[in-house]
CSV table of C-alpha atoms in Angstrom, one decimal:
chain,number,residue,atom,x,y,z
B,18,UNK,CA,64.1,-65.7,-121.6
B,19,UNK,CA,60.8,-67.2,-121.1
B,20,UNK,CA,58.3,-65.0,-119.7
B,21,UNK,CA,56.6,-67.6,-118.1
B,22,UNK,CA,58.2,-71.1,-116.9
B,23,UNK,CA,56.6,-74.2,-115.7
B,24,UNK,CA,59.1,-76.7,-114.8
B,25,UNK,CA,56.5,-79.8,-114.3
B,26,UNK,CA,55.8,-81.5,-117.7
B,27,UNK,CA,53.5,-84.1,-115.6
B,28,UNK,CA,52.6,-84.8,-112.0
B,29,UNK,CA,50.9,-87.6,-110.5
B,30,UNK,CA,49.0,-87.0,-107.0
B,31,UNK,CA,46.9,-89.2,-105.0
B,32,UNK,CA,43.3,-87.7,-104.6
B,33,UNK,CA,42.2,-85.8,-101.7
B,34,UNK,CA,45.9,-84.8,-101.4
B,35,UNK,CA,46.9,-81.0,-101.9
B,36,UNK,CA,49.0,-80.3,-105.0
B,37,UNK,CA,51.0,-77.4,-105.6
B,38,UNK,CA,51.7,-76.5,-109.6
B,39,UNK,CA,55.0,-74.1,-110.1
B,40,UNK,CA,54.8,-71.3,-112.2
B,41,UNK,CA,57.7,-68.4,-112.2
B,42,UNK,CA,57.7,-65.5,-114.6
B,43,UNK,CA,60.3,-63.0,-116.2
B,44,UNK,CA,59.2,-59.0,-116.5
B,45,UNK,CA,60.7,-55.9,-116.0
B,46,UNK,CA,57.2,-54.4,-115.4
B,47,UNK,CA,56.3,-53.4,-111.8
B,48,UNK,CA,52.7,-53.6,-112.7
B,49,UNK,CA,51.7,-57.2,-114.1
B,50,UNK,CA,48.9,-60.1,-113.6
B,51,UNK,CA,49.0,-63.7,-113.3
B,52,UNK,CA,46.5,-66.2,-114.2
B,53,UNK,CA,46.1,-69.5,-114.3
B,54,UNK,CA,43.6,-71.7,-116.4
B,55,UNK,CA,42.6,-75.4,-116.3
B,56,UNK,CA,42.4,-77.7,-119.8
B,57,UNK,CA,40.7,-80.7,-119.3
B,58,UNK,CA,40.6,-83.3,-122.0
B,59,UNK,CA,37.8,-82.0,-123.6
B,60,UNK,CA,40.0,-79.3,-124.6
B,61,UNK,CA,38.3,-76.1,-123.3
B,62,UNK,CA,40.3,-73.5,-121.5
B,63,UNK,CA,38.8,-72.8,-117.8
B,64,UNK,CA,39.8,-69.7,-116.2
B,65,UNK,CA,40.7,-70.6,-112.1
B,66,UNK,CA,42.2,-67.7,-110.6
B,67,UNK,CA,44.1,-63.9,-110.8
B,68,UNK,CA,47.0,-62.4,-108.7
B,69,UNK,CA,47.5,-59.1,-109.5
B,70,UNK,CA,51.6,-57.7,-108.7
B,71,UNK,CA,50.0,-55.0,-106.3
B,72,UNK,CA,47.6,-57.3,-104.6
B,73,UNK,CA,49.3,-57.9,-100.7
B,74,UNK,CA,47.0,-61.0,-100.4
B,75,UNK,CA,47.4,-64.0,-102.0
B,76,UNK,CA,44.3,-64.8,-104.6
B,77,UNK,CA,42.0,-67.7,-103.0
B,78,UNK,CA,39.2,-69.5,-105.1
B,79,UNK,CA,37.2,-72.1,-103.5
B,80,UNK,CA,40.0,-74.9,-103.5
B,81,UNK,CA,42.4,-72.8,-105.7
B,82,UNK,CA,45.0,-70.6,-104.2
B,83,UNK,CA,47.9,-68.9,-105.5
B,84,UNK,CA,51.3,-68.8,-103.5
B,85,UNK,CA,52.5,-65.6,-104.7
B,86,UNK,CA,55.9,-64.8,-104.1
B,87,UNK,CA,56.8,-61.6,-105.7
B,88,UNK,CA,60.6,-61.5,-105.2
B,89,UNK,CA,61.3,-64.8,-106.1
B,90,UNK,CA,59.2,-64.2,-109.3
B,91,UNK,CA,56.8,-67.3,-108.5
B,92,UNK,CA,53.3,-67.7,-108.6
B,93,UNK,CA,52.1,-71.3,-107.4
B,94,UNK,CA,49.1,-72.8,-107.8
B,95,UNK,CA,47.8,-74.7,-104.9
B,96,UNK,CA,45.1,-77.3,-105.1
B,97,UNK,CA,43.6,-78.2,-101.9
B,98,UNK,CA,41.8,-81.9,-101.8
B,99,UNK,CA,42.1,-83.0,-105.0
B,100,UNK,CA,39.6,-84.6,-106.9
B,101,UNK,CA,39.3,-87.0,-109.9
B,102,UNK,CA,37.9,-84.2,-112.0
B,103,UNK,CA,41.2,-81.9,-111.3
B,104,UNK,CA,43.0,-84.3,-113.7
B,105,UNK,CA,43.9,-82.0,-116.5
B,106,UNK,CA,46.4,-79.5,-118.3
B,107,UNK,CA,47.0,-76.2,-116.0
B,108,UNK,CA,48.6,-73.5,-118.1
B,109,UNK,CA,50.2,-70.5,-116.4
B,110,UNK,CA,49.7,-66.7,-118.4
B,111,UNK,CA,51.0,-63.5,-117.6
B,112,UNK,CA,49.9,-60.1,-118.6
B,113,UNK,CA,52.1,-57.4,-118.2
B,114,UNK,CA,51.7,-53.6,-118.4
B,115,UNK,CA,49.5,-51.0,-116.3
B,116,UNK,CA,45.4,-51.5,-116.0
B,117,UNK,CA,45.4,-48.2,-118.0
B,118,UNK,CA,48.3,-49.4,-120.5
B,119,UNK,CA,45.7,-51.2,-122.6
B,120,UNK,CA,48.1,-54.2,-123.1
B,121,UNK,CA,45.9,-56.8,-123.0
B,122,UNK,CA,48.1,-59.5,-124.3
B,123,UNK,CA,48.5,-62.9,-122.4
B,124,UNK,CA,51.8,-65.2,-122.2
B,125,UNK,CA,51.3,-68.8,-121.5
B,126,UNK,CA,53.7,-71.1,-119.9
B,127,UNK,CA,53.9,-74.7,-121.6
B,128,UNK,CA,51.4,-76.4,-119.0
B,129,UNK,CA,51.6,-79.1,-116.5
B,130,UNK,CA,49.6,-82.3,-117.0
B,131,UNK,CA,48.2,-83.0,-113.7
B,132,UNK,CA,46.8,-87.2,-113.2
B,133,UNK,CA,45.0,-87.6,-109.7
B,134,UNK,CA,45.0,-91.1,-108.7
B,135,UNK,CA,42.0,-92.7,-107.1
Z,4,UNK,CA,25.0,-66.3,-120.0
Z,5,UNK,CA,25.9,-67.5,-123.2
Z,6,UNK,CA,29.9,-68.0,-123.4
Z,7,UNK,CA,32.3,-67.4,-126.4
Z,8,UNK,CA,30.9,-69.4,-129.4
Z,9,UNK,CA,32.8,-70.7,-132.1
Z,10,UNK,CA,32.2,-72.3,-134.8
Z,11,UNK,CA,33.0,-75.0,-136.7
Z,12,UNK,CA,34.1,-77.5,-133.8
Z,13,UNK,CA,35.9,-79.5,-136.3
Z,14,UNK,CA,37.2,-78.6,-139.7
Z,15,UNK,CA,38.9,-80.8,-142.2
Z,16,UNK,CA,39.9,-79.6,-145.3
Z,17,UNK,CA,42.5,-80.4,-148.3
Z,18,UNK,CA,45.8,-78.3,-148.5
Z,19,UNK,CA,45.1,-75.0,-151.0
Z,20,UNK,CA,41.3,-74.3,-149.5
Z,21,UNK,CA,40.3,-71.6,-147.8
Z,22,UNK,CA,39.1,-71.8,-144.6
Z,23,UNK,CA,37.2,-69.7,-142.3
Z,24,UNK,CA,36.6,-69.7,-138.3
Z,25,UNK,CA,34.0,-67.7,-136.8
Z,26,UNK,CA,33.6,-66.4,-133.2
Z,27,UNK,CA,30.9,-64.6,-131.1
Z,28,UNK,CA,32.0,-62.9,-127.9
Z,29,UNK,CA,30.4,-62.5,-125.0
Z,30,UNK,CA,28.2,-59.4,-125.0
Z,31,UNK,CA,29.6,-56.7,-123.5
Z,32,UNK,CA,33.1,-57.7,-123.8
Z,33,UNK,CA,35.7,-55.0,-125.5
Z,34,UNK,CA,38.5,-57.3,-126.4
Z,35,UNK,CA,38.5,-60.2,-128.6
Z,36,UNK,CA,41.4,-62.5,-129.4
Z,37,UNK,CA,42.6,-65.4,-131.7
Z,38,UNK,CA,44.6,-68.0,-130.6
Z,39,UNK,CA,46.5,-70.9,-132.3
Z,40,UNK,CA,47.6,-74.1,-130.0
Z,41,UNK,CA,49.7,-77.1,-131.2
Z,42,UNK,CA,51.5,-79.2,-129.4
Z,43,UNK,CA,55.2,-77.8,-130.6
Z,44,UNK,CA,54.1,-74.1,-130.4
Z,45,UNK,CA,51.9,-74.5,-127.2
Z,46,UNK,CA,49.3,-71.5,-126.8
Z,47,UNK,CA,50.1,-68.8,-129.3
Z,48,UNK,CA,48.2,-65.0,-129.3
Z,49,UNK,CA,47.7,-64.5,-133.5
Z,50,UNK,CA,45.6,-61.4,-132.8
Z,51,UNK,CA,43.3,-59.2,-130.7
Z,52,UNK,CA,41.1,-56.7,-131.4
Z,53,UNK,CA,40.1,-53.6,-129.0
Z,54,UNK,CA,36.1,-52.4,-129.7
Z,55,UNK,CA,36.2,-53.9,-133.3
Z,56,UNK,CA,39.7,-52.4,-134.2
Z,57,UNK,CA,42.8,-54.7,-134.2
Z,58,UNK,CA,45.7,-53.8,-131.8
Z,59,UNK,CA,48.2,-56.2,-132.1
Z,60,UNK,CA,48.7,-58.9,-134.7
Z,61,UNK,CA,52.2,-59.3,-134.5
Z,62,UNK,CA,51.4,-63.3,-133.8
Z,63,UNK,CA,49.7,-63.5,-137.6
Z,64,UNK,CA,52.5,-66.1,-139.2
Z,65,UNK,CA,52.0,-64.6,-142.6
Z,66,UNK,CA,50.0,-63.0,-145.2
Z,67,UNK,CA,47.9,-66.1,-145.7
Z,68,UNK,CA,46.4,-65.3,-142.3
Z,69,UNK,CA,43.6,-62.7,-142.1
Z,70,UNK,CA,41.0,-61.5,-139.3
Z,71,UNK,CA,38.4,-59.2,-139.2
Z,72,UNK,CA,35.7,-57.8,-136.7
Z,73,UNK,CA,33.1,-56.3,-138.5
Z,74,UNK,CA,30.9,-55.0,-135.4
Z,75,UNK,CA,31.0,-56.1,-131.7
Z,76,UNK,CA,29.4,-59.5,-131.9
Z,77,UNK,CA,30.9,-61.4,-134.6
Z,78,UNK,CA,34.8,-62.1,-135.8
Z,79,UNK,CA,36.1,-64.4,-138.4
Z,80,UNK,CA,40.0,-65.6,-138.9
Z,81,UNK,CA,40.5,-66.7,-142.5
Z,82,UNK,CA,43.5,-68.8,-143.5
Z,83,UNK,CA,43.9,-68.7,-147.5
Z,84,UNK,CA,45.4,-71.0,-149.1
Z,85,UNK,CA,45.7,-73.4,-146.3
Z,86,UNK,CA,48.5,-75.5,-145.5
Z,87,UNK,CA,48.9,-78.7,-143.5
Z,88,UNK,CA,51.3,-77.0,-141.1
Z,89,UNK,CA,48.3,-74.8,-140.2
Z,90,UNK,CA,46.6,-77.9,-138.5
Z,91,UNK,CA,46.2,-76.7,-134.8
Z,92,UNK,CA,43.0,-76.4,-132.3
Z,93,UNK,CA,42.2,-72.4,-132.8
Z,94,UNK,CA,40.8,-70.9,-130.0
Z,95,UNK,CA,38.7,-67.5,-129.9
Z,96,UNK,CA,38.7,-65.7,-126.2
Z,97,UNK,CA,36.7,-62.3,-125.3
Z,98,UNK,CA,37.3,-60.0,-122.2
Z,99,UNK,CA,36.3,-56.9,-120.4
Z,100,UNK,CA,39.8,-55.5,-120.6
Z,101,UNK,CA,40.7,-53.5,-117.2
Z,102,UNK,CA,44.0,-55.6,-116.4
Z,103,UNK,CA,42.2,-58.1,-113.5
Z,104,UNK,CA,39.6,-59.6,-115.9
Z,105,UNK,CA,40.3,-62.9,-117.1
Z,106,UNK,CA,39.6,-63.8,-121.1
Z,107,UNK,CA,37.0,-66.1,-121.6
Z,108,UNK,CA,37.6,-68.9,-124.1
Z,109,UNK,CA,35.4,-70.6,-126.2
Z,110,UNK,CA,35.5,-74.1,-127.0
Z,111,UNK,CA,37.8,-74.2,-129.7
Z,112,UNK,CA,37.8,-75.2,-133.5
Z,113,UNK,CA,40.2,-78.1,-134.2
Z,114,UNK,CA,41.4,-77.5,-137.5
Z,115,UNK,CA,42.9,-80.5,-140.0
Z,116,UNK,CA,44.3,-79.8,-143.4
Z,117,UNK,CA,45.4,-82.7,-145.7
């Protein structure tokens, strides 16, 4: 089974609208972390937001927020008031194991290509 | 602050040649990661180091690939001999570890093996 599933290969969204990028994950660990990265057409990987499995509140960073539903094992990225510069690939990733386990491996999903339409 | 620095940015070489990719992590980061990104396989972790020691190399494709980290500020990924199927973008990333700290990626090396 895929550890990280991103079911939307591509999305087109009108500028200034909000957009939700889906991510579901599969793990038997109680302690894990979820990360979202943005990859513009220039190719670099940019960290956006982090959610820990024990975090009681959904993470927020500026226009980015995470809709974390632990029971459903989903960690959807919400971008508010989308801008043309948000056009990029977006990757969800998971790190399994507790903080002290020393497992720093990230498993990435296949990504969603977001295109913002003016 | 300087981010993760990779060199070269682009490499084109012929099959059979040795390829060396270089990475300078962010100062103070204890962990260093090498990834490969292709259209077919997505983003794959090849190997990662903690305090210059390889921790997990289970993603290294085969013996033609080797990685070293002689000190805290430098790492190399070598492919010898190179093959066309090694063509990909190779990323280096570093982090402070401790769970909630993100990995910071370099700009990548786009490798083409002819």
